Short mmCIF file of C-alpha atoms in Angstrom, two decimals:
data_model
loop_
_atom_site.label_atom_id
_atom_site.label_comp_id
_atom_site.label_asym_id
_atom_site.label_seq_id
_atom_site.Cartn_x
_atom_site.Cartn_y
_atom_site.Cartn_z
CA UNK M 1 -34.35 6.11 -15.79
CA UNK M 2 -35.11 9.38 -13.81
CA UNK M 3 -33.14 8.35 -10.99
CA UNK M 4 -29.97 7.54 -12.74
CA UNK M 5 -30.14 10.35 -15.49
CA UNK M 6 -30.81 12.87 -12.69
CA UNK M 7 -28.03 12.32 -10.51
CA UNK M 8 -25.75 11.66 -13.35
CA UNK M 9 -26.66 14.86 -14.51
CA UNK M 10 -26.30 16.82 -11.65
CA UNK M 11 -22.98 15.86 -11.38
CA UNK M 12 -22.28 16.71 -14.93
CA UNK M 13 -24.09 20.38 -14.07
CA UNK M 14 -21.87 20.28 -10.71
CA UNK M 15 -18.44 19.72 -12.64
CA UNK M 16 -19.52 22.69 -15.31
CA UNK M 17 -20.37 24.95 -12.77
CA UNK M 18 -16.73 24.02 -10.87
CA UNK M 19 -14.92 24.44 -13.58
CA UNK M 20 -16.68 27.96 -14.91
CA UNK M 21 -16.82 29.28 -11.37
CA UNK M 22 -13.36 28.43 -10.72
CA UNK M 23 -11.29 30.05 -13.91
CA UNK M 24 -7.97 31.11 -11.38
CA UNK M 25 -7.63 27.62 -10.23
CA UNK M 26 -7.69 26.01 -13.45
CA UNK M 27 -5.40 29.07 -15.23
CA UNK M 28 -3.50 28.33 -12.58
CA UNK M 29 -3.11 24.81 -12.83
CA UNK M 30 -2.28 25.32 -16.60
CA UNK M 31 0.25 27.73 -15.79
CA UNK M 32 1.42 25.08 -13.00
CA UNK M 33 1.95 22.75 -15.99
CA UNK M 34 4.02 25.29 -18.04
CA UNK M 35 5.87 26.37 -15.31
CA UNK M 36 7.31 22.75 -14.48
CA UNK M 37 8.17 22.37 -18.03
CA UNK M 38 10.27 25.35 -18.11
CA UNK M 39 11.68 25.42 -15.16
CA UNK M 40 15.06 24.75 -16.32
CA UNK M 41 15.04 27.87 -18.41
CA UNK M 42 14.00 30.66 -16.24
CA UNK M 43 13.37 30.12 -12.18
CA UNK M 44 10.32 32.50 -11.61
CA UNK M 45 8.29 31.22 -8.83
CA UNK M 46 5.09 29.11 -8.95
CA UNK M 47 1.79 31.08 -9.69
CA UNK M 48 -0.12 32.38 -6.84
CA UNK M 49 -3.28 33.36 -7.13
CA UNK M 50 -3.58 37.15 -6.42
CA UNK M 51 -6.08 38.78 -4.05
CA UNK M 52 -8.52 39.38 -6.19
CA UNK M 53 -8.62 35.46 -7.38
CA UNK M 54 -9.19 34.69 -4.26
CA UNK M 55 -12.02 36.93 -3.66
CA UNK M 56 -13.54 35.89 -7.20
CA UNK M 57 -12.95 32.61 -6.12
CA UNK M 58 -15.15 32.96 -3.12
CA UNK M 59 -17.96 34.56 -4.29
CA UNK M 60 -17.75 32.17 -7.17
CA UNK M 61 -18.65 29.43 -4.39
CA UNK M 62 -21.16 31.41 -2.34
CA UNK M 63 -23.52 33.07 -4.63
CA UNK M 64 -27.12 34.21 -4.12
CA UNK M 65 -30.15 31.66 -5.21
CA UNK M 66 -27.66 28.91 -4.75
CA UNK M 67 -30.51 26.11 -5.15
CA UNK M 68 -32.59 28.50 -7.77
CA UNK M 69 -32.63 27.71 -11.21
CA UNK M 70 -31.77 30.72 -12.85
CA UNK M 71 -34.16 31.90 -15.56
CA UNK M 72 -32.29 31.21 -18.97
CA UNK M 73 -32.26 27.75 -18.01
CA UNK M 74 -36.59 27.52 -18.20
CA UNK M 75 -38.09 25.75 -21.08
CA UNK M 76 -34.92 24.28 -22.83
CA UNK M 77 -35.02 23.75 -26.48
CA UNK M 78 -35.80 19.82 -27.50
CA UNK M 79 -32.52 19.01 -28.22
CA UNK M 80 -31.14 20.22 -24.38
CA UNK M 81 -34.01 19.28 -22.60
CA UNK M 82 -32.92 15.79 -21.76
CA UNK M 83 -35.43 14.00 -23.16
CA UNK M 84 -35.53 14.54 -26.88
CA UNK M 85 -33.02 12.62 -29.01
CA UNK M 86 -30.69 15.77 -30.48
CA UNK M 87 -29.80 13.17 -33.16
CA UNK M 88 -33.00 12.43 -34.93
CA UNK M 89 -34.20 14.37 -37.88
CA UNK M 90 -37.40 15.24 -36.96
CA UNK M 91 -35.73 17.21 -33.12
CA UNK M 92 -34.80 20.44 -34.89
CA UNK M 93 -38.57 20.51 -36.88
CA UNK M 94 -40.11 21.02 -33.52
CA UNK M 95 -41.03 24.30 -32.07
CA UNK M 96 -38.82 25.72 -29.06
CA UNK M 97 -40.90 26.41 -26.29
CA UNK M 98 -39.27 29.61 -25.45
CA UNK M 99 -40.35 30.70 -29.11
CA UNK M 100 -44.02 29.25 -28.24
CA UNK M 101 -44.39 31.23 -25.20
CA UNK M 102 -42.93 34.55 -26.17
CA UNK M 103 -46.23 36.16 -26.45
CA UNK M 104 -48.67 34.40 -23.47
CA UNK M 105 -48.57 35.93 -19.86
CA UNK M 106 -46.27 34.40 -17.87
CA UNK M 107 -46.57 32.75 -14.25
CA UNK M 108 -43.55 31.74 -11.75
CA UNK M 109 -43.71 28.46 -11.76
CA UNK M 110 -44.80 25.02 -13.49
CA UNK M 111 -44.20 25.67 -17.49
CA UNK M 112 -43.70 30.18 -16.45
CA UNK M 113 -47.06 30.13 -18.47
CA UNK M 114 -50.04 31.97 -16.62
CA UNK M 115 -52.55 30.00 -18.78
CA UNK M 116 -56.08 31.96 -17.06
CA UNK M 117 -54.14 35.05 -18.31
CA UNK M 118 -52.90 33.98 -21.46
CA UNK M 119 -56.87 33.26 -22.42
CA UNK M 120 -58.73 35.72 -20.76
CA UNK M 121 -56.81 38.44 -23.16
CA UNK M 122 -56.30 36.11 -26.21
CA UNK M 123 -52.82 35.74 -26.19
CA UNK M 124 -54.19 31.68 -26.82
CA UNK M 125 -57.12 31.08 -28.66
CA UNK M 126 -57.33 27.37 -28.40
CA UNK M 127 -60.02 25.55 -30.11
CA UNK M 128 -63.09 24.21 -27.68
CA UNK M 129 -64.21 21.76 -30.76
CA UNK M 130 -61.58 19.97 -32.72
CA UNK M 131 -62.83 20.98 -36.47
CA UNK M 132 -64.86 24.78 -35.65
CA UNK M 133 -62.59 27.36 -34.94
CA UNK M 134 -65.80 29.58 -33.93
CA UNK M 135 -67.20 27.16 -31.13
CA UNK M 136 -68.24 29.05 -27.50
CA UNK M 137 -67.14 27.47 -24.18
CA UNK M 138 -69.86 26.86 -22.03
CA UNK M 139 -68.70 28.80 -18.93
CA UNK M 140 -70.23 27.68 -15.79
CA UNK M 141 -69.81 30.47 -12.65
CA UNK M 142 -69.68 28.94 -9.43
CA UNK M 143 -66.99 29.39 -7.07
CA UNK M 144 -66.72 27.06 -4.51
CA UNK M 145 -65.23 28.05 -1.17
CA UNK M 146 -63.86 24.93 1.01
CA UNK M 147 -63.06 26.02 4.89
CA UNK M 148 -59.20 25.16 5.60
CA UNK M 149 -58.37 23.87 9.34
CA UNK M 150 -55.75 25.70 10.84
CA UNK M 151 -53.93 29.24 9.50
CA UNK M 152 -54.18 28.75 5.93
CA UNK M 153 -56.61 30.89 4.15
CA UNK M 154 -59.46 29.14 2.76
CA UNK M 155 -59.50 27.52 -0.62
CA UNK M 156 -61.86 28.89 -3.48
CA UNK M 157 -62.47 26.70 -6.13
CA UNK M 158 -63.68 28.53 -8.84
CA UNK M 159 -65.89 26.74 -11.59
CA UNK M 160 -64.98 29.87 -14.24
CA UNK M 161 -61.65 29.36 -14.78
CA UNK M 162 -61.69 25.54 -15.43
CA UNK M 163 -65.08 24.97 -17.71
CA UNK M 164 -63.16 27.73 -20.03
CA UNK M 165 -60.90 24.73 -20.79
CA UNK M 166 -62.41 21.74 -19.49
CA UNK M 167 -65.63 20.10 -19.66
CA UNK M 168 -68.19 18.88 -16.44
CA UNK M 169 -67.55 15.35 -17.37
CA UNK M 170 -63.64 15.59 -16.82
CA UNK M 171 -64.21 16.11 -13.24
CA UNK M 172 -67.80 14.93 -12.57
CA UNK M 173 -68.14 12.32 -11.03
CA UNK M 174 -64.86 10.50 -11.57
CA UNK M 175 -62.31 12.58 -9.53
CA UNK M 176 -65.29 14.95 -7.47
CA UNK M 177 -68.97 14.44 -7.21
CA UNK M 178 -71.03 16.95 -7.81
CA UNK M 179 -72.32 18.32 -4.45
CA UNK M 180 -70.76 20.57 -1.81
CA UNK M 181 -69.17 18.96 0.73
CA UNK M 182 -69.26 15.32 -0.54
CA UNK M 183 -65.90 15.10 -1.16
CA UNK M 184 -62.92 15.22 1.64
CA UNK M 185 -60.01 16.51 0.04
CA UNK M 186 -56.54 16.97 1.54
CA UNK M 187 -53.07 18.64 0.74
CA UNK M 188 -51.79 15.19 1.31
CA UNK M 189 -54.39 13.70 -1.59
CA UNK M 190 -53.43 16.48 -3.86
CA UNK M 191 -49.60 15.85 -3.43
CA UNK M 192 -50.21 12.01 -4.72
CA UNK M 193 -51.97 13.71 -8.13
CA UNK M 194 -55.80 12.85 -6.67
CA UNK M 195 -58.28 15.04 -6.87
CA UNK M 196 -56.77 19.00 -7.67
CA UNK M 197 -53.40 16.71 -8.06
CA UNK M 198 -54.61 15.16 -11.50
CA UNK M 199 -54.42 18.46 -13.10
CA UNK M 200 -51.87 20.48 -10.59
CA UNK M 201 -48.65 19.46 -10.71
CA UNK M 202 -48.70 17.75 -14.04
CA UNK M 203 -50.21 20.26 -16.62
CA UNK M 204 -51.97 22.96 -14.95
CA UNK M 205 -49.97 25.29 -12.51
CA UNK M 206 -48.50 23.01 -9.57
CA UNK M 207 -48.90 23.07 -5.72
CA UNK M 208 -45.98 25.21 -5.20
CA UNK M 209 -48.89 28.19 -6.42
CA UNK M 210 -50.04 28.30 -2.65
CA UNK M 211 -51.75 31.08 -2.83
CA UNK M 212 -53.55 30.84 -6.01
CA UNK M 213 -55.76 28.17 -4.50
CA UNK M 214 -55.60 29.03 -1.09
CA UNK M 215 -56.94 32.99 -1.79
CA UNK M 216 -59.58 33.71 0.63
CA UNK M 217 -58.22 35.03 4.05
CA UNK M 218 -60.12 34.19 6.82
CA UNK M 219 -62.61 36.21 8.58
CA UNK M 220 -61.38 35.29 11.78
CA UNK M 221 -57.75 35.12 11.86
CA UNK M 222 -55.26 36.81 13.47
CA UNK M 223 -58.37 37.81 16.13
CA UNK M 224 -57.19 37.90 19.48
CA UNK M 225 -58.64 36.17 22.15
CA UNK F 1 -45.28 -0.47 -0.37
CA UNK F 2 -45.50 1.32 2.73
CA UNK F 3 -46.91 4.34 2.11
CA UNK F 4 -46.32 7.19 3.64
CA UNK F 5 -49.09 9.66 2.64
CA UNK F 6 -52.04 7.26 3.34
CA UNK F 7 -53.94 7.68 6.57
CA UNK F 8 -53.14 11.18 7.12
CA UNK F 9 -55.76 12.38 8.99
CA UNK F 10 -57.41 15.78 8.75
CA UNK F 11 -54.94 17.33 11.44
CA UNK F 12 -51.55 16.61 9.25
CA UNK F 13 -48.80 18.32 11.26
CA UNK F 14 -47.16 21.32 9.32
CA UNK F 15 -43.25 19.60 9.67
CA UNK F 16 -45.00 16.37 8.28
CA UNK F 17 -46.83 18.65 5.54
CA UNK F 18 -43.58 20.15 5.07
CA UNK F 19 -41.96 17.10 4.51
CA UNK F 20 -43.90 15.91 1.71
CA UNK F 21 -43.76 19.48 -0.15
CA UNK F 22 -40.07 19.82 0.16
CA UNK F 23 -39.67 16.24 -1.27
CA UNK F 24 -41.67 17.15 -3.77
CA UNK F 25 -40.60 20.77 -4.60
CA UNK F 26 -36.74 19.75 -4.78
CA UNK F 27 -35.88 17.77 -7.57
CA UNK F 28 -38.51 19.95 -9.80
CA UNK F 29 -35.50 21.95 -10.26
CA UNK F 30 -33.10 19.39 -11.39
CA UNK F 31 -35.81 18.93 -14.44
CA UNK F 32 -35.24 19.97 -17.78
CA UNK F 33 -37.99 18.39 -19.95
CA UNK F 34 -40.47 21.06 -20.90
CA UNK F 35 -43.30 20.89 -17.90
CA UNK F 36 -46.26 18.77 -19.30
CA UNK F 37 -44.16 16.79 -22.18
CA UNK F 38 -45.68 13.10 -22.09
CA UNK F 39 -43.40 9.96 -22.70
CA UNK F 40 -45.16 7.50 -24.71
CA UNK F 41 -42.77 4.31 -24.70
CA UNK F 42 -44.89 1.13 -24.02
CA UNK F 43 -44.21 -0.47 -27.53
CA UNK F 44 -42.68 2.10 -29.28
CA UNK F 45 -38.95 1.34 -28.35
CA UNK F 46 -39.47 -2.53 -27.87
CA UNK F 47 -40.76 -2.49 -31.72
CA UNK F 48 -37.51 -0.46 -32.50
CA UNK F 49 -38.44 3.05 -32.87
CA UNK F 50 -37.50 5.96 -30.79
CA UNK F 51 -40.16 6.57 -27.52
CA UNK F 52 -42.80 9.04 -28.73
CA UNK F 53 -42.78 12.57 -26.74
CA UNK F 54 -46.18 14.14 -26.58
CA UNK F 55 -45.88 17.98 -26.16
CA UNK F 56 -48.89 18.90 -24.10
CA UNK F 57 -48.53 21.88 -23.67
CA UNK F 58 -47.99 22.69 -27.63
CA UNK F 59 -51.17 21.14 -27.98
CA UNK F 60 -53.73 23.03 -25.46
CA UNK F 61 -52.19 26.38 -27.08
CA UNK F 62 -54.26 25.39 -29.87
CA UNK F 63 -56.83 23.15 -28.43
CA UNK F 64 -59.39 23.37 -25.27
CA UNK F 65 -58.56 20.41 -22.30
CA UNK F 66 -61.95 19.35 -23.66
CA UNK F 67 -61.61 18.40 -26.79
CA UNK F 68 -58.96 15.74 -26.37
CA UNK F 69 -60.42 14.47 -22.83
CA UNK F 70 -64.14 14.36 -23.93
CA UNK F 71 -64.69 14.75 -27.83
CA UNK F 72 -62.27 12.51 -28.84
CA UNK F 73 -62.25 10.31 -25.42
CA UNK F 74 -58.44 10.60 -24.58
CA UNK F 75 -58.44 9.05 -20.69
CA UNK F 76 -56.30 12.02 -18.45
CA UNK F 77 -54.47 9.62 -17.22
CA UNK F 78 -51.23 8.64 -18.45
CA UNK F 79 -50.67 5.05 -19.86
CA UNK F 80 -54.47 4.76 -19.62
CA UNK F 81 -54.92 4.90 -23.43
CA UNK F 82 -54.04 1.68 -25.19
CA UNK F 83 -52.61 3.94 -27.92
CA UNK F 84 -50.63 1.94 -30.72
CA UNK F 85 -49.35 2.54 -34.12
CA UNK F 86 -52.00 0.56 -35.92
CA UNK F 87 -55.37 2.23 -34.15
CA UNK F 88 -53.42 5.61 -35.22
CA UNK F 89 -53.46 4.58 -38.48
CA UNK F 90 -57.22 3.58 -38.37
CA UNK F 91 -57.63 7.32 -37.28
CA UNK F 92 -57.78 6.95 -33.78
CA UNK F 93 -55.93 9.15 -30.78
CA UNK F 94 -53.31 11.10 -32.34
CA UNK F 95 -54.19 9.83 -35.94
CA UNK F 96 -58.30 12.20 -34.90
CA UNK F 97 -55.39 15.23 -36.26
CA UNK F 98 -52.95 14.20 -37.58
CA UNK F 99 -54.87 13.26 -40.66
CA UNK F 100 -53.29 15.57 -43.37
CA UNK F 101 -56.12 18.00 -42.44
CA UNK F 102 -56.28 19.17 -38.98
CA UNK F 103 -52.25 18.65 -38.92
CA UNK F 104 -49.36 17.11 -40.36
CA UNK F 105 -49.75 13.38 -41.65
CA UNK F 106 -48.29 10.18 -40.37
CA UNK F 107 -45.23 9.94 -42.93
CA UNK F 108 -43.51 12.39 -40.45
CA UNK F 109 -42.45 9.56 -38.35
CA UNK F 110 -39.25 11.48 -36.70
CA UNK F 111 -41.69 14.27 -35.27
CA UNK F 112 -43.80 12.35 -32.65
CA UNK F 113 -40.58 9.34 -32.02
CA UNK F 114 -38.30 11.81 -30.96
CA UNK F 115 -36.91 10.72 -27.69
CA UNK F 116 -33.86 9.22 -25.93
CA UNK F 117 -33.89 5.63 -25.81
CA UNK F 118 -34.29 4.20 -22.69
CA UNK F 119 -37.10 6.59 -21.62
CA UNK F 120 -40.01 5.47 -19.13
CA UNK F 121 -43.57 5.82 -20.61
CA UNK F 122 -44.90 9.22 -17.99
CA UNK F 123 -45.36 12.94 -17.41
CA UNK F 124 -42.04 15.14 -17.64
CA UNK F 125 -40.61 18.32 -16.97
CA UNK F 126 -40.22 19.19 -13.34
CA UNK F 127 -43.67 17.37 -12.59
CA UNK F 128 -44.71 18.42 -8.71
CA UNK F 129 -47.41 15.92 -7.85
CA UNK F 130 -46.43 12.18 -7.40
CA UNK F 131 -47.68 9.29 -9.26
CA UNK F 132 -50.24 8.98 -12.04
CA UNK F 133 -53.20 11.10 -11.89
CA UNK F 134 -55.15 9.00 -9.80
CA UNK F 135 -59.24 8.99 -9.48
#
């Protein structure tokens, strides 16, 4: 489904944007039109597009953050997003997630949500049991700090920010058991949604976030020999 | 299926590193679905209703990770919960809420089977990390 709908899509994005970015060409083919039809009453010559068309016309084509989404086009409303049917009854009951987010902290990338942020001042107050409103998480404070080969910083895993949401048994011992250094753990594993990849990348903030994980600069870089 | 990713050893080369991020990084931006919506479609459109969409992240704006994925024993996987209409309707998965007390009843069919047809049961919405979450 993806890989027809995306393509199919694009194109359909790709022939908007031509035909938005290119206004002179298509007046001008619509003027083409007219002209030919009354050519036999007055002989003024074909349309040429001035100058300033063309110049329009090529900055139409080479714009900045060519392969950037721009902003107004994050979290569509159901009924543009693709996936919701704009036809059923129930579509325009459901809340826009623009209208959602207005008021939580926002992040560059993922959903634009900065979820720790959003908590931490109460901008979300989601329940931690299903039925009492009033229920404490049970905050565990542990970071974790895992040495990273090569120039990346190293990556700090920080217990704080995840028990606020989740509980031990989500991650231990299914996906990481419970002891320093007893799991190996690779960019490459996290890519294929194992390990940080269950969570990152499919609803918690996704592996583009380098630097959120990878935060702790190394002692000895940039040292010269 | 050959596999590209497995047997990476501990020294993965930053172009092949590279690689694999760009592939993944480049169609996020072709995505529309909200980020976290969930496709439920195993039955739903072969029993001739629309595919179910699942808004997750609707959900943990009002509810802790925890409540779903340990009180009321939703697997964080996707697919991995044999949810169907009739254990709903026993109270089970999304019937827990949507009880006519913690939310909206079942009569509101049109809410939850709101999808395209054709739809693949999955995570949506420019979704960065390949395959099912996998442990």
């Amino acid at each position: 489904m993806r890989t027809v709908t995306i393509p199919f899509l694009f194109a359909v994005t790709l022939l908007a944007v031509t035909l938005c970015v290119t206004p002179s060409q298509t007046q001008a083919a619509a003027a083409g039109v007219g002209a030919d039809a009354k050519a036999t009453e007055a002989s003024q010559p074909p349309p040429v597009a001035t100058p300033e068309q063309a110049a329009t016309k090529a900055k139409g084509a080479n714009t900045f953050n060519r392969l950037m989404k721009p902003k107004s086009e994050r979290n569509p409303a159901q009924a543009a997003d693709g996936i919701h049917d704009p036809d059923n009854p129930g579509t325009p009951q459901l809340q826009p997630p623009k209208e959602a987010f207005s008021s939580l902290a926002t992040s560059n990338a993922g959903n634009y949500i900065n979820w720790v942020q959003s908590l931490k001042t109460n901008a979300v107050s989601p329940r931690y049991d299903r039925l009492d409103p009033n229920a404490e998480a049970l905050i565990l404070d542990l970071d974790i700090v895992r040495e990273v080969k090569g120039s990346m910083p190293d990556v700090v895993y920080p217990h704080d920010r995840h028990t606020a949401w989740l509980d031990c048994s989500n991650c231990h011992p299914d996906i990481f058991i419970p002891e320093k250094g007893k799991n190996t753990i690779s960019m490459a594993q996290i890519l294929m949604g194992q390990k940080c990849g269950v969570c990152h990348g499919k609803v918690a903030f996704p592996v583009s976030e380098c630097r959120l994980c990878h935060s702790k600069p190394k002692a000895t870089a940039a040292k010269p020999k | 299926m050959f596999n590209p990713l497995q047997n990476t050893n501990r020294r993965i080369s930053p172009s092949v590193l590279f690689l694999v991020a760009v592939t993944f990084l480049l169609p996020a931006s072709s995505g529309m679905a909200e980020y976290a919506d969930v496709v439920l479609n195993r039955h739903a459109e072969a029993e001739g209703v629309r595919p179910v969409i699942y808004p997750h992240w609707f959900h943990r704006i009002r509810f802790r990770c925890k409540v779903c994925h340990h009180e009321l024993g939703f697997e964080m996987k996707v697919g991995a919960n044999d949810i169907t209409m009739a254990a709903i309707l026993d109270g089970k998965f999304c019937g827990m809420c949507h009880n006519e007390e913690t939310a909206w009843g079942l009569e509101h069919c049109h809410r939850c089977h709101s999808g395209l047809p054709g739809l693949k049961t999955g995570i949506r919405g420019g979704d960065k990390a390949g395959g099912p979450g996998d442990y």
